[in-house]
Amino acid sequence: MIERGLAVRGPRSLLRQIREALAGGGPAQGRLDKVVQIIAVSMVAEVCSLYLRRASSDMELFATEGLKPEAVHVTRLKPGEGLVGEIMRLGRPINLSEAPAHPSFSYHPETGEDPYHAFLGVPLLRGGRSIGVLVVQNRTARIYEEDEVEDVQTIAMVLAEMVASGEILAAAELKDVELAPHRPERLKGMKFAEGLAIGVAVLHETPVAPEKLLADDASEEALRLARALQLLRQQIDEMLAGSHGLVGQTFEVLEAYRMFAHDRGWNRSLEEAVRSGLTAEAAVERVRSEQRARMSQARDPYLRERLHDLEDLADRLLRILAGETPGARELPEGAVLIARNLGPADLLEYDRTKLRGLLLEEGSSASHASIVARALGIPCVGRLMGLRDRVNSGDPVIVDGEIGEALLRPRTDMIEAVQARAAVRDQRRAEFDRLRDTPAFTRDGTKITLLMNAGLAVDMENLEVTGAEGIGLFRTEFQFMVAEELPRLDAQTALYERVMEAAGDRPVTFRTLDLGGDKVLPYLQAEREDNPALGWRAVRMGLDRPALLRMQLRALIAAAKGRELRVMFPLVATVEEFRAARALVDKEIAWAQRRGRPIPAKVRVGVMIETPALIWHLDALLPMTDFISVGTNDLMQYLFAADRGNPRVSDRYDLLSPPALRALKTIGDACADTGTPVSVCGEMAGRPLEAFALVSLGFTRLSMPPAGVGPVKAMVLSLDGGAARRGFTSVLKSAAGSVRNEIETLARKLNVAV
Ligand code: PEP
Ligand code: MG
């Protein structure tokens, strides 16, 4: 006997009936037919149909009560086709009183659905992905009540889990149903941190699919939810309690987060889901699944962020329900973390010894996660579109930080190919390790100083590992970017002291804050700019708001007591800017002296050449400066007018081209003429072929990412500098846009290891 009137009795009794029907045995199709029949009767609907997604992405009618039985396994809809396809695409319910009038309605005569007007379809969601659609239809035109929609959603969620767990259909019948992606996939992205990693996917969000869906005792469950919600609100309120010194946007973001935690709508949806018979976890999951599906549709990035906040809250709530303490995050061996993006502390919260790689759906090479990943030597690939929709927790994955792609569920041959590449990498690294303590002299006796770029205290370990002779560029803004709030004077001083201590006798060149552009701090209010790369950034910001810059210089001066302090300014475009910046250093030294504080034994103030304008004013600039460092990353982006962070244009122009090389030569020659020490500190200095070009142009100080030191040293040791210089005379005269091939040929001819 089937109980009628779901709205009155709630889905609990219905779910019990479904379970009983399934337990009855018999052929799978028969049981499925029974399930749709039970739902139709309970919902007082004339039609109830279940569509499941085939691996081909088509939606197939798997069972129906009310439509023609001949249509079962015959009616198929393409993705986006018809109302069912639309629900699938949107991942949210469609509720219509006049379905045939809807523009998406697609008529399939074999189903005989002509007489039905009212239509309610809801997606079967699993992990934010629609694996099917459950539809109820009625003859009479009407909009289904909110309660009814809620009930069908609950049934759909339970059905999704039943289908996925094989409770309804045997594995053989499901072999072609796309419950979860299972085929190998290759996703193209961008490399954020070099290296190769083979491991298993761990979703940064709490895993989906709570084990227990139905509550034994609904009122007990409501109590659990209420307690968890209260704890959640308490946690967030504590975060905002004021003792953390949060300022600006961070505070606002948390404030928004708190608003969501207190949001009545969200709370109510959760409570209603529990009232309908779900466990608290299942309720969170259901509400979250709906949000996630909606989130993927939102165009407005602001809205997407806010919905992401809601998703984060759901994670937090699930963790509270599981009794987890905040902060502790376990990982399996060989984990590859999968996330949309990661916040400042997220990556550091995981057990580093088990973390092999990182895949991000968004992010940029300057994002927190990338910076920390590089510092920790964890390969990272980002901008992988649709990543989280395509990977399940536990899937084998490969992070290819050399090419910039992710391989999901790779075949054995793919794994073997990557293993072979990793072995070559390891072997080469071992060769470079052997060169660690060999000084870098060219074959004809020129000493090339190989320095390393760094930005966090953890980077300093790499000095020992690589044998670099010092830090040619310390990017001080990294400390600011990984912090939740503005680092205070003592925190800055402490970092600089640690860095100099770790460097010992080796020189460290600190670059003052290079913020703005793509390096935005959540806690520093910045106005939106149309062209941030050409905007209010780096030293421009520092000179307009000298308090921040002076605080940093004060910290540097204090940290360098009794030692040499080397400091340089980024993105200087005019000599006046440099003069003004330098004057701030003098001011701060005088300030320390007046107070009887220890000052550095020596101060060297330099300038980065990052804007083309300075190239034609070197005669004025060089006498004012103690040294210069060429930031080729920015210099080339401005020289070629190609945004370095935009993959569509960043590789469009070759640095190994006559204009770029001539510009560099002009700088090198002017420095040689005036005896100004000069180094090159952009990424190109760390690539053997590019470094070959730089040394051939006369540069003898190169500062690079740690991974470049070994390969560049191998290049230097194999180089006859005189022959290379002569070879470059003709290369520079070339009329070609890129002289990469000519330089490669020259390197081969001279037996240079590039
Ligand atoms: C550069 O622009 O070349 C440079 C070294 O600085 P950054 O990459 O930090 O902008
Ligand atoms: Mg720069």
Short mmCIF file of C-alpha atoms in Angstrom, two decimals, residues 39-233:
data_model
loop_
_atom_site.label_atom_id
_atom_site.label_comp_id
_atom_site.label_asym_id
_atom_site.label_seq_id
_atom_site.Cartn_x
_atom_site.Cartn_y
_atom_site.Cartn_z
CA ILE A 39 7.20 8.78 -6.12
CA ALA A 40 4.40 9.56 -8.60
CA VAL A 41 1.74 8.33 -6.23
CA SER A 42 3.20 10.11 -3.23
CA MET A 43 3.53 13.35 -5.12
CA VAL A 44 0.04 12.96 -6.56
CA ALA A 45 1.65 13.35 -9.96
CA GLU A 46 0.51 11.69 -13.14
CA VAL A 47 4.03 11.30 -14.38
CA CYS A 48 7.32 10.60 -12.66
CA SER A 49 10.41 9.94 -14.80
CA LEU A 50 14.03 9.34 -14.06
CA TYR A 51 16.72 10.35 -16.53
CA LEU A 52 20.36 9.38 -16.04
CA ARG A 53 23.41 10.71 -17.81
CA ARG A 54 25.26 8.35 -20.09
CA ALA A 55 29.03 8.59 -20.49
CA SER A 56 28.32 10.14 -23.89
CA SER A 57 26.72 12.98 -21.86
CA ASP A 58 23.29 12.21 -23.33
CA MET A 59 20.43 11.99 -20.89
CA GLU A 60 18.50 8.75 -21.16
CA LEU A 61 15.05 7.98 -19.85
CA PHE A 62 15.69 5.13 -17.42
CA ALA A 63 12.25 4.68 -15.91
CA THR A 64 8.85 6.30 -16.04
CA GLU A 65 5.48 6.15 -14.50
CA GLY A 66 2.93 7.82 -16.74
CA LEU A 67 4.88 8.26 -19.99
CA LYS A 68 4.82 5.46 -22.58
CA PRO A 69 6.91 2.50 -21.37
CA GLU A 70 8.29 2.05 -24.93
CA ALA A 71 10.18 5.31 -24.50
CA VAL A 72 12.33 3.89 -21.68
CA HIS A 73 15.97 3.57 -22.83
CA VAL A 74 14.87 5.00 -26.17
CA THR A 75 14.33 8.68 -25.41
CA ARG A 76 17.65 10.46 -25.24
CA LEU A 77 18.43 14.12 -24.92
CA LYS A 78 21.67 15.86 -25.80
CA PRO A 79 23.30 18.07 -23.18
CA GLY A 80 21.30 21.27 -22.97
CA GLU A 81 18.47 19.79 -25.05
CA GLY A 82 14.95 20.13 -23.75
CA LEU A 83 13.96 20.98 -20.21
CA VAL A 84 15.79 17.95 -18.88
CA GLY A 85 19.00 19.00 -20.60
CA GLU A 86 18.54 22.51 -19.30
CA ILE A 87 18.11 21.31 -15.71
CA MET A 88 21.20 19.20 -16.13
CA ARG A 89 23.17 22.16 -17.42
CA LEU A 90 21.95 24.59 -14.79
CA GLY A 91 22.06 22.09 -11.97
CA ARG A 92 18.89 23.52 -10.48
CA PRO A 93 15.18 22.81 -10.55
CA ILE A 94 12.78 24.06 -13.19
CA ASN A 95 9.18 24.50 -12.10
CA LEU A 96 6.65 25.36 -14.83
CA SER A 97 2.90 25.47 -15.11
CA GLU A 98 3.00 25.36 -18.93
CA ALA A 99 5.97 23.23 -19.90
CA PRO A 100 5.18 22.99 -23.64
CA ALA A 101 5.23 26.78 -23.86
CA HIS A 102 8.78 26.97 -22.54
CA PRO A 103 11.39 27.75 -25.22
CA SER A 104 13.55 24.84 -24.08
CA PHE A 105 10.72 22.30 -24.31
CA SER A 106 11.61 19.59 -26.75
CA TYR A 107 8.88 17.27 -27.97
CA HIS A 108 9.58 13.56 -28.15
CA PRO A 109 6.50 11.88 -29.63
CA GLU A 110 7.50 8.41 -28.38
CA THR A 111 6.95 9.54 -24.78
CA GLY A 112 3.36 10.66 -25.20
CA GLU A 113 3.82 13.59 -22.86
CA ASP A 114 1.49 15.89 -24.85
CA PRO A 115 -1.26 16.20 -22.27
CA TYR A 116 0.96 17.24 -19.35
CA HIS A 117 1.27 20.90 -18.58
CA ALA A 118 2.72 21.22 -15.09
CA PHE A 119 6.37 20.22 -14.93
CA LEU A 120 8.86 20.01 -12.11
CA GLY A 121 12.34 18.68 -12.78
CA VAL A 122 15.20 18.59 -10.31
CA PRO A 123 18.77 17.48 -10.87
CA LEU A 124 20.32 14.45 -9.18
CA LEU A 125 23.40 16.13 -7.83
CA ARG A 126 26.57 14.42 -6.75
CA GLY A 127 29.48 16.55 -5.73
CA GLY A 128 28.01 19.54 -7.53
CA ARG A 129 27.61 17.56 -10.76
CA SER A 130 24.27 16.54 -12.24
CA ILE A 131 24.17 12.81 -12.87
CA GLY A 132 20.49 12.73 -13.74
CA VAL A 133 17.14 14.46 -13.55
CA LEU A 134 13.98 13.49 -11.72
CA VAL A 135 10.79 14.84 -13.27
CA VAL A 136 7.20 14.94 -12.06
CA GLN A 137 4.39 16.13 -14.33
CA ASN A 138 0.70 16.85 -14.01
CA ARG A 139 -2.07 17.37 -16.51
CA THR A 140 -3.41 20.47 -14.85
CA ALA A 141 -1.38 23.62 -15.28
CA ARG A 142 0.01 24.72 -11.92
CA ILE A 143 3.21 25.80 -10.24
CA TYR A 144 4.44 23.26 -7.69
CA GLU A 145 4.56 24.56 -4.13
CA GLU A 146 7.85 25.37 -2.48
CA ASP A 147 7.41 22.41 -0.11
CA GLU A 148 6.89 20.08 -3.02
CA VAL A 149 10.03 21.31 -4.75
CA GLU A 150 11.95 20.80 -1.50
CA ASP A 151 10.61 17.27 -1.20
CA VAL A 152 11.50 16.29 -4.74
CA GLN A 153 14.98 17.71 -4.17
CA THR A 154 15.40 15.56 -1.11
CA ILE A 155 14.23 12.49 -3.00
CA ALA A 156 16.57 13.37 -5.87
CA MET A 157 19.51 13.63 -3.52
CA VAL A 158 18.78 10.28 -1.95
CA LEU A 159 18.24 8.74 -5.38
CA ALA A 160 21.56 10.15 -6.57
CA GLU A 161 23.31 8.42 -3.70
CA MET A 162 21.39 5.20 -4.27
CA VAL A 163 22.21 5.18 -7.95
CA ALA A 164 25.85 5.94 -7.24
CA SER A 165 26.13 3.23 -4.62
CA GLY A 166 24.59 0.65 -6.93
CA GLU A 167 21.55 0.17 -4.72
CA ILE A 168 19.12 0.66 -7.56
CA LEU A 169 20.92 -0.67 -10.56
CA ALA A 170 23.67 -3.23 -10.72
CA ALA A 171 27.12 -2.15 -11.84
CA ALA A 172 26.63 -3.81 -15.23
CA GLU A 173 23.62 -1.66 -15.98
CA LEU A 174 25.42 1.41 -14.81
CA LYS A 175 28.62 0.82 -16.65
CA ASP A 176 27.81 3.49 -19.15
CA VAL A 177 26.18 5.89 -16.73
CA GLU A 178 28.35 8.79 -15.83
CA LEU A 179 28.17 8.77 -12.04
CA ALA A 180 31.60 10.21 -11.89
CA PRO A 181 34.14 10.90 -14.58
CA HIS A 182 36.28 7.84 -15.06
CA ARG A 183 38.17 8.30 -18.27
CA PRO A 184 41.63 9.80 -18.48
CA GLU A 185 41.53 13.53 -19.09
CA ARG A 186 44.16 16.08 -19.88
CA LEU A 187 43.53 19.63 -18.73
CA LYS A 188 45.64 22.47 -20.02
CA GLY A 189 46.58 25.18 -17.58
CA MET A 190 49.50 27.34 -16.59
CA LYS A 191 52.56 26.32 -14.67
CA PHE A 192 52.81 28.11 -11.37
CA ALA A 193 55.54 26.00 -9.76
CA GLU A 194 57.95 23.75 -11.65
CA GLY A 195 58.18 20.02 -11.21
CA LEU A 196 56.37 16.76 -11.75
CA ALA A 197 54.17 14.95 -9.29
CA ILE A 198 52.19 11.73 -9.43
CA GLY A 199 49.69 11.23 -6.65
CA VAL A 200 46.08 10.95 -5.56
CA ALA A 201 43.58 13.76 -5.64
CA VAL A 202 42.49 15.29 -2.37
CA LEU A 203 39.78 17.89 -2.67
CA HIS A 204 40.52 20.94 -0.61
CA GLU A 205 36.85 21.15 0.23
CA THR A 206 35.56 18.58 2.65
CA PRO A 207 34.74 15.43 0.71
CA VAL A 208 31.14 15.08 -0.35
CA ALA A 209 28.79 12.13 0.15
CA PRO A 210 28.07 11.95 3.84
CA GLU A 211 27.79 8.31 4.82
CA LYS A 212 24.45 8.49 6.55
CA LEU A 213 21.70 10.31 4.74
CA LEU A 214 18.60 9.58 6.76
CA ALA A 215 18.28 10.56 10.36
CA ASP A 216 17.14 8.00 12.91
CA ASP A 217 15.70 10.71 15.05
CA ALA A 218 14.76 13.94 13.31
CA SER A 219 14.55 16.04 16.46
CA GLU A 220 17.96 14.85 17.66
CA GLU A 221 19.31 15.76 14.24
CA ALA A 222 17.78 19.21 14.38
CA LEU A 223 19.54 19.68 17.70
CA ARG A 224 22.90 18.57 16.25
CA LEU A 225 22.47 21.04 13.41
CA ALA A 226 21.52 23.86 15.75
CA ARG A 227 24.54 23.17 17.94
CA ALA A 228 26.89 23.04 14.97
CA LEU A 229 25.47 26.25 13.55
CA GLN A 230 25.94 27.95 16.86
CA LEU A 231 29.55 26.77 17.09
CA LEU A 232 30.15 27.97 13.57
CA ARG A 233 28.82 31.42 14.31
#
